[in-house]
Coordinates of C-alpha atoms in Angstrom, one line a residue:
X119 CA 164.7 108.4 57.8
X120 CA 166.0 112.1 59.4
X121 CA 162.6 113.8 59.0
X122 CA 158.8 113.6 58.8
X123 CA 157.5 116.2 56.4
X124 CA 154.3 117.9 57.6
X125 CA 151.4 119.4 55.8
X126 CA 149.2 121.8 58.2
X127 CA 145.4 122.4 57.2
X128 CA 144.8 125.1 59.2
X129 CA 146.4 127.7 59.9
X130 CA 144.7 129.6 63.2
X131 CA 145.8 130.1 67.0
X132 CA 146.3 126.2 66.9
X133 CA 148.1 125.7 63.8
X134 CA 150.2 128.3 65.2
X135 CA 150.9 126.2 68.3
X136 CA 151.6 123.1 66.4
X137 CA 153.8 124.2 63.6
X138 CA 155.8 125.8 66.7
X139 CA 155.8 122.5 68.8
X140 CA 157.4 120.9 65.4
X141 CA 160.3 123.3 65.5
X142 CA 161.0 123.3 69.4
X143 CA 160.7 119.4 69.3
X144 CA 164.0 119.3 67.0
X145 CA 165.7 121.6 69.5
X146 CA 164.3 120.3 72.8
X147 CA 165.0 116.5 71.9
X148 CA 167.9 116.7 69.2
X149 CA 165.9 115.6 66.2
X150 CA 165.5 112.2 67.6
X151 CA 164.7 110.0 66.7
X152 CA 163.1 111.7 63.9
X153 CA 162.4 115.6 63.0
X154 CA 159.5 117.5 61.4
X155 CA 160.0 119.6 58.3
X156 CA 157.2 122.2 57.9
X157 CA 156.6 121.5 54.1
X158 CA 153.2 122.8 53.1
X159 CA 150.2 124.5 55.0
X160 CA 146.6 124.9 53.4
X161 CA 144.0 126.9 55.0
X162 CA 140.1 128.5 54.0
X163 CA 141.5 130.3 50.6
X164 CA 145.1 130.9 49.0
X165 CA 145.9 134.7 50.5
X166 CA 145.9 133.0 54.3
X167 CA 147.7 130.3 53.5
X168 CA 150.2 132.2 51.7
X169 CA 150.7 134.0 54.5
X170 CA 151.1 131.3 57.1
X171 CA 153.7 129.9 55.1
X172 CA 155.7 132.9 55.6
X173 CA 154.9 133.6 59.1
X174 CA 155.3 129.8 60.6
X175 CA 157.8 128.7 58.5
X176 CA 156.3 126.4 56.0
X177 CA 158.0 126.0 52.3
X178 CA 155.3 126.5 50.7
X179 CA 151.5 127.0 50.5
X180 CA 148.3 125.0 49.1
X181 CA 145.4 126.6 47.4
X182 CA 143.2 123.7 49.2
X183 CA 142.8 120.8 51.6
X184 CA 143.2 118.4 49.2
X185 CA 146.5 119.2 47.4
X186 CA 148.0 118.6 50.8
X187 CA 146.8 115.1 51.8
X188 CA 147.0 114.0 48.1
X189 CA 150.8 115.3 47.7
X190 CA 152.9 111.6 48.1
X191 CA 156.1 113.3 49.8
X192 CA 153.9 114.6 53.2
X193 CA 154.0 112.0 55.4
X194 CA 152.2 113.7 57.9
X195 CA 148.7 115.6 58.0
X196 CA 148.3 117.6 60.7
X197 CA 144.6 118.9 61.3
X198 CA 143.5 122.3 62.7
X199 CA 140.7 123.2 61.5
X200 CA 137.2 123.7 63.4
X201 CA 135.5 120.2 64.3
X202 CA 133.1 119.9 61.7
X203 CA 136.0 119.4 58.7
X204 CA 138.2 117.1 60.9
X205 CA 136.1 113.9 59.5
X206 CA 136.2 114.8 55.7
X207 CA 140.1 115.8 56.2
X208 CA 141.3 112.7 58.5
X209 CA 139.3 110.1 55.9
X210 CA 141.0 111.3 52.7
X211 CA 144.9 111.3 54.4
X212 CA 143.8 107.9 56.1
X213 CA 143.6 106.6 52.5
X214 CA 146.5 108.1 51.6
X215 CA 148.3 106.1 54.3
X216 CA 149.2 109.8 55.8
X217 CA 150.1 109.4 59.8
X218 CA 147.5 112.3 61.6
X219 CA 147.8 114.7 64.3
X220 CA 144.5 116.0 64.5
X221 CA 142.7 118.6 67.3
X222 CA 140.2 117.4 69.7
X223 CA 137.7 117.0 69.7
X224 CA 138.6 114.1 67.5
X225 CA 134.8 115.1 65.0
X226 CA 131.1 116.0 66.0
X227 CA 129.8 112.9 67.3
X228 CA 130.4 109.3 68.4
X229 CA 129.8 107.7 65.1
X230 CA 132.4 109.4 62.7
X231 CA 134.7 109.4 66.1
X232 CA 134.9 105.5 65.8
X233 CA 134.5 105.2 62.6
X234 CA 138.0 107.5 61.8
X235 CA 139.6 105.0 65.0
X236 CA 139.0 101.6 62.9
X237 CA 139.6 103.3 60.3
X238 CA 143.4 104.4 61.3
X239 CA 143.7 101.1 62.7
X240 CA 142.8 99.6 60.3
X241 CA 145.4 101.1 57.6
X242 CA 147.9 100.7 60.3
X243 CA 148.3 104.5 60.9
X244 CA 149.8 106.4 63.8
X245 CA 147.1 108.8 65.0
X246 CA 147.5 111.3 67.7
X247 CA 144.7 113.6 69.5
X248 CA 145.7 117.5 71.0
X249 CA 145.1 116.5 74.6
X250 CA 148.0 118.3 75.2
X251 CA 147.2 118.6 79.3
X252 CA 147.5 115.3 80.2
X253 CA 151.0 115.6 78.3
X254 CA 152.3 117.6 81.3
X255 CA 155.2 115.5 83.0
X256 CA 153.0 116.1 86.3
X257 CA 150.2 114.0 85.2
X258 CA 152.5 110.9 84.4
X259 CA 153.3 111.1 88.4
X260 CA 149.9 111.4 89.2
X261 CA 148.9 108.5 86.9
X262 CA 151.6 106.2 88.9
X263 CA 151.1 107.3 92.1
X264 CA 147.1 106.2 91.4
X265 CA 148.4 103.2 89.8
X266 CA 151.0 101.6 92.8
X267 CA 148.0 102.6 95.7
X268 CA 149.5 105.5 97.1
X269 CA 145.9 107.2 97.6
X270 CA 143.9 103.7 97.8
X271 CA 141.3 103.2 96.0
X272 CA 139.5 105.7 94.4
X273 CA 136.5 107.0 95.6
X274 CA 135.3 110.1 94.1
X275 CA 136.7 112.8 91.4
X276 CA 136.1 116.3 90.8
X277 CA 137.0 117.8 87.7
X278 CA 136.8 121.5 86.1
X279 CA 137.4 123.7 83.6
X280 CA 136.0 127.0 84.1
X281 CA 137.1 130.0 81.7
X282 CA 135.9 133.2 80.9
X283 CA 136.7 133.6 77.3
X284 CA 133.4 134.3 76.1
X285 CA 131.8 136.1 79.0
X286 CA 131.7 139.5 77.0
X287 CA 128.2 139.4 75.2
X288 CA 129.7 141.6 72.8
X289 CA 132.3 138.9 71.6
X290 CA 131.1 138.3 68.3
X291 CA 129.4 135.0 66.7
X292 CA 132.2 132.1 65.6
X293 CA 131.7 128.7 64.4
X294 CA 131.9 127.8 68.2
X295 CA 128.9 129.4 68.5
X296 CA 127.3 127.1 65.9
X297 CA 126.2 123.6 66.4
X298 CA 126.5 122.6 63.0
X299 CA 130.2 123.6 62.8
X300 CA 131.3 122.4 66.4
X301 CA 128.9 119.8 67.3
X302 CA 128.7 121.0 70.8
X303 CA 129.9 124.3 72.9
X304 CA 131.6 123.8 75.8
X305 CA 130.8 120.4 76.9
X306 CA 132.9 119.3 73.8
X307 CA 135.2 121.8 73.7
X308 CA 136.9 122.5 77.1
X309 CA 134.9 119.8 78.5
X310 CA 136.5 117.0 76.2
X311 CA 139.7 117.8 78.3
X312 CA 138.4 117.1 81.8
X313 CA 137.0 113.8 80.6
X314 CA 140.9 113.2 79.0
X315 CA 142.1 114.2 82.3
X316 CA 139.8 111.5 83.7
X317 CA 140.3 108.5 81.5
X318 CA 144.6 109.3 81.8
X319 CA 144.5 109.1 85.7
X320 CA 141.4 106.9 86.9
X321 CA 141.7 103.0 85.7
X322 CA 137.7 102.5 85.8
X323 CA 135.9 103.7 82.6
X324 CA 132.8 106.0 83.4
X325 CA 129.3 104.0 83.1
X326 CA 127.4 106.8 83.6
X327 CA 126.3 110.7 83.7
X328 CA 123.6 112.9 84.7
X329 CA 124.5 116.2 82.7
X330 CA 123.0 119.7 82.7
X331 CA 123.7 122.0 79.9
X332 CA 123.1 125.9 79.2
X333 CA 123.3 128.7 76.6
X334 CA 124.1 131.6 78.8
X335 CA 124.5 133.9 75.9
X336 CA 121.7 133.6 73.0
X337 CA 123.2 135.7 71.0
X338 CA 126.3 137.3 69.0
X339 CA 126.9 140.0 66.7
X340 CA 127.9 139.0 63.4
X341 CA 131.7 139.3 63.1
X342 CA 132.4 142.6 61.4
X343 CA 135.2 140.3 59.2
X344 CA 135.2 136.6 58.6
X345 CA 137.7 134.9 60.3
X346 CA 139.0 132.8 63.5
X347 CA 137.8 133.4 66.5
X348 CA 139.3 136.4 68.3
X349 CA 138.5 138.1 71.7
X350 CA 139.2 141.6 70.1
X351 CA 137.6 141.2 66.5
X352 CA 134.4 143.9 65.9
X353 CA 130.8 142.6 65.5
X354 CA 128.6 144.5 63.3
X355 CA 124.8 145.2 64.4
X356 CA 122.9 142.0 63.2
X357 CA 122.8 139.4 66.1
X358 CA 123.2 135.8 65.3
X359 CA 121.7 132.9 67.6
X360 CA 124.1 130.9 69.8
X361 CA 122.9 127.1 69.7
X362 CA 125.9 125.6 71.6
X363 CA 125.9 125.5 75.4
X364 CA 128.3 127.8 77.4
X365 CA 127.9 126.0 81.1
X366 CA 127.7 122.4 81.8
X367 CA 127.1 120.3 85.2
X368 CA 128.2 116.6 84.8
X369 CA 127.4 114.0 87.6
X370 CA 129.2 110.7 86.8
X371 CA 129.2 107.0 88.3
X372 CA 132.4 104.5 87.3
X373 CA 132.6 101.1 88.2
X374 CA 131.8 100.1 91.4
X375 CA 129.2 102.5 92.0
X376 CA 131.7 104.8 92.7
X377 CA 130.7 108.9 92.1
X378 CA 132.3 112.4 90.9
X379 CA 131.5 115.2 89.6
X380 CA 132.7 117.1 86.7
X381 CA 131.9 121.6 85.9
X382 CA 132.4 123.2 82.9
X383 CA 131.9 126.7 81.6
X384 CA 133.5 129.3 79.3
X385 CA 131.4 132.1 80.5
X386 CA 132.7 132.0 84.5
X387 CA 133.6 136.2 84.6
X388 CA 137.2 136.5 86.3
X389 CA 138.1 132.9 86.2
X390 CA 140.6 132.6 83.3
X391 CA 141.9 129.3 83.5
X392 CA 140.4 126.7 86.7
X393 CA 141.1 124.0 85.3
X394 CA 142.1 120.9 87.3
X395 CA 140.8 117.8 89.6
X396 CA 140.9 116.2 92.9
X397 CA 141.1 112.4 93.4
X398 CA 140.2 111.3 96.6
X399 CA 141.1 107.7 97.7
X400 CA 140.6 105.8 100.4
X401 CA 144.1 106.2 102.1
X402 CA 144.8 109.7 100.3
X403 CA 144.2 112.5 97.9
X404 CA 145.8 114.0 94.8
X405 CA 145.6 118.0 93.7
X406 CA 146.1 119.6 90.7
X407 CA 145.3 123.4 89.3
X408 CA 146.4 124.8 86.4
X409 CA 147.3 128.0 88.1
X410 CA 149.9 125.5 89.7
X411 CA 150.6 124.0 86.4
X412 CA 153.9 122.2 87.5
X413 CA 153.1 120.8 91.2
X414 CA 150.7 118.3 92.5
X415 CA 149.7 118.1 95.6
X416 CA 149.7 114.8 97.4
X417 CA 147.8 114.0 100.6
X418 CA 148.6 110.6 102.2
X419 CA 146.7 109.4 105.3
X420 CA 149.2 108.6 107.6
X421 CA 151.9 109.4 110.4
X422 CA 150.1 111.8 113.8
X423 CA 146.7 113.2 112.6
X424 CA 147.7 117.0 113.6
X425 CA 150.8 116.9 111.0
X426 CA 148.8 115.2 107.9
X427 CA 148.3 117.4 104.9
X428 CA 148.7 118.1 101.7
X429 CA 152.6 117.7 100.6
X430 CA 153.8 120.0 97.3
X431 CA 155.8 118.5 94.8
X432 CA 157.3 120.0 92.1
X433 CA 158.5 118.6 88.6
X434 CA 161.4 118.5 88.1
X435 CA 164.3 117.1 85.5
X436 CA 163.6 113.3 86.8
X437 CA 160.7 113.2 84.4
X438 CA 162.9 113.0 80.8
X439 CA 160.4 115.0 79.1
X440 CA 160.8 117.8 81.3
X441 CA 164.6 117.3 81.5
X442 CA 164.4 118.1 77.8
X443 CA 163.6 121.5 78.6
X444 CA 165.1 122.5 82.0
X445 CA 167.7 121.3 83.9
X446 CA 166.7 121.8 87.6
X447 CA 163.4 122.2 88.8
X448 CA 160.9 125.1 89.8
X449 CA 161.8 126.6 86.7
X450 CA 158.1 125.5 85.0
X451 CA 157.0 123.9 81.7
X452 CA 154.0 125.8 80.3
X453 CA 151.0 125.1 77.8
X454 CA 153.1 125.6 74.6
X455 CA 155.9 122.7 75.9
X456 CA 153.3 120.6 76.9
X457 CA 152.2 120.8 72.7
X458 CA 156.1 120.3 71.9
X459 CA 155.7 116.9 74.5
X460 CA 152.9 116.0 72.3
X461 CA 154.3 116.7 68.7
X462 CA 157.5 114.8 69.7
X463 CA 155.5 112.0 71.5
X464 CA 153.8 111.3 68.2
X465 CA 156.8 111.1 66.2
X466 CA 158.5 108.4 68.3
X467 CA 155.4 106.6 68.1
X468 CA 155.5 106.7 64.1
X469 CA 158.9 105.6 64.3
X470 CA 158.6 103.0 66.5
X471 CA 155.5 101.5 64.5
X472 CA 152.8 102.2 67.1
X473 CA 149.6 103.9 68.1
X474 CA 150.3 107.5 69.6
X475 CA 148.9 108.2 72.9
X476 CA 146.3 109.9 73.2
X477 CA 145.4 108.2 69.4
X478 CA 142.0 108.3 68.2
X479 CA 140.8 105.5 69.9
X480 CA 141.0 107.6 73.1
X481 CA 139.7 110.7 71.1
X482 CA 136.5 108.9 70.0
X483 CA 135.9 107.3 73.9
X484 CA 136.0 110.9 74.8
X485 CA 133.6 111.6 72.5
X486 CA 131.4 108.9 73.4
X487 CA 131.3 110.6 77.1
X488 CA 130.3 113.9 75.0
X489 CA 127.5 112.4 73.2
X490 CA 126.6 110.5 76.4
X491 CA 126.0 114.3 78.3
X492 CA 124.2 115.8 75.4
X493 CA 121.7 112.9 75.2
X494 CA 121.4 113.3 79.3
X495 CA 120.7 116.9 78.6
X496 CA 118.1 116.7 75.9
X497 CA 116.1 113.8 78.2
X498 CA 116.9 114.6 81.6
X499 CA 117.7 111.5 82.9
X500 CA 120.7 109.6 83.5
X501 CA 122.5 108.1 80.4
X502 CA 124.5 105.1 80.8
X503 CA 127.7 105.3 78.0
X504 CA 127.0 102.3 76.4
X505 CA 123.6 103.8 74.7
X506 CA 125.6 105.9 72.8
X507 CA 128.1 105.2 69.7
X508 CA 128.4 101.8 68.0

């Protein structure tokens, strides 16, 4: 086998992203030990999908979903599309024996989340999730250095991810918007990452969360044009109501009684993209910020007291999946190569016969955390995570 043929439903911003993380992977990592062809993409009707083709690359075009997952010479179904089709999509190429690449979050809620893991597992398929963050090389450091005791023990965790991409009232309504369409606003959406973040560094499995969600905005105008969501698009004068939150304020507990915190928010004017964490230990600390996408900083609580602090280090070509793009260090892998990391991390895995990483196991524990805040929310009260989900 030379090459994996992929068929793309969905053809926005993120089909963009994937279809070019398919193409740099053959570059960055010589075709090995497999390559992608871009054979077929389907999106909402024929004219866009037509046009995808030509602008990403594809041979050719589907008038539907369906034709894609049903055509026996794709061997890979690669889902874009806004949350609430994931389910219908993922099901159909499962039984098809299709591998899947499929966006977070993984579907609307806890139920279909597990119910698409067995289900891959089931049929032996290779699944992979878009947590395409915690695919930064820097993260696999911070992960080990967690792991061998360089900070201790944990004993708390921050988390955010604050953004301002829909600050501007004037933005109009998309299926974000809608609850029905994405299950949940920004606790789900940007929010799914910092719980990824959390479950790829910190060993103990959150038991619990106090969460705090609100709809900052209550209303759009109705996009002028149907379409995917766009920071420049043109409402028209009727206002639709927004039912998904924009700001959430997570408390959690993990085993041991131990605590965090975790903030969310897509409405947070002038903060483009704080996204990031601190683990504190009990002989140390780690850093991260995205606006420092390829350092961590380390603290380590030892040698004289008035020369402690935080150390910088930067990644650098000693991590292979960096090496694949740069050969020295300080030069800096962005969001984009962190998606080729991803793409090419899930075709070794369907070579090699295993379960991607993050698969959709992890995708529907993520979920369960989700499910776990929005249930805290509507009752006020702490939820443990195991009242949610089967």
């Amino acid at each position: 086998m030379t090459e994996l043929k992929v068929g793309l439903v969905g053809a926005g911003w993120m089909g963009k992203a994937h279809s070019m993380s398919y193409r740099t992977a053959r570059l960055a990592f010589g075709g090995k030990p497999v390559a992608a062809a871009l054979e077929v993409v389907a999106d909402a009707n024929e004219e866009i999908a037509a046009r995808a083709a030509a602008e990403m690359g594809f041979r050719r075009h589907a008038r539907d979903w369906r034709e894609v997952v049903e055509d026996p010479g794709i061997d890979i179904i690669d889902i874009t599309t806004p949350n609430d089709l994931h389910f219908d999509i993922a099901m159909a190429a499962i039984a098809a024996g299709k591998h899947i690449y499929c966006e977070k979050p993984l579907t609307n809620d806890v139920v279909t989340s597990y119910e698409m893991a067995e289900a891959a597992e089931k049929a032996g398929i290779t699944t992979m999730v878009g947590f395409n963050y915690i695919k930064n090389p820097v993260q696999f450091l911070a992960r080990k250095l967690i792991e061998e005791g360089e900070i201790g023990s944990v004993t708390y965790y921050r988390g955010q991810f604050n953004s301002d991409f829909l600050a501007r009232p004037d933005i109009p309504f998309s299926w974000r918007n809608e609850k029905a369409r994405a299950g949940s606003g920004v606790i789900g959406d940007v929010g799914a990452h910092c719980f990824a973040y959390f479950r790829h560094l910190v060993a103990e499995p959150i038991e619990e969360v106090m969460c705090d969600l609100r709809i900052e905005i209550g209303e759009r105008p109705r996009p002028a044009d149907e379409g995917a969501f766009s920071q420049d698009a043109e409402g028209g004068e009727e206002m639709l109501r927004v039912d998904t939150d924009d700001v959430a304020t997570v408390l959690i507990r993990f085993a041991g009684g131990t605590t965090g915190h975790m903030e969310m928010s897509r409405v947070a004017r002038g903060r483009r993209m704080e996204v990031g964490y601190d683990v504190t230990g009990s002989e140390g600390a780690l850093r991260y910020q995205y606006d420092r996408l390829n350092e961590l900083q380390v603290y380590r609580e030892t040698g004289p007291q008035e020369t402690r602090g935080f150390q910088r280090i930067e990644m650098g070509p000693t991590d292979p999946r960096y090496a694949a793009f740069f050969p020295v260090p300080g030069i800096g892998a962005g969001y984009n190569d962190f998606k080729v990391i991803e793409a090419q991390a899930f075709l070794e895995a369907i070579v090699a016969g295993e379960p991607g990483y993050p698969d959709f196991r992890f995708g529907a524990e993520v979920q369960r955390l989700v499910d776990a805040c929005m249930l805290s929310d509507a009752e006020g009260r702490w939820v443990k995570v195991s009242e949610v989900g089967p």
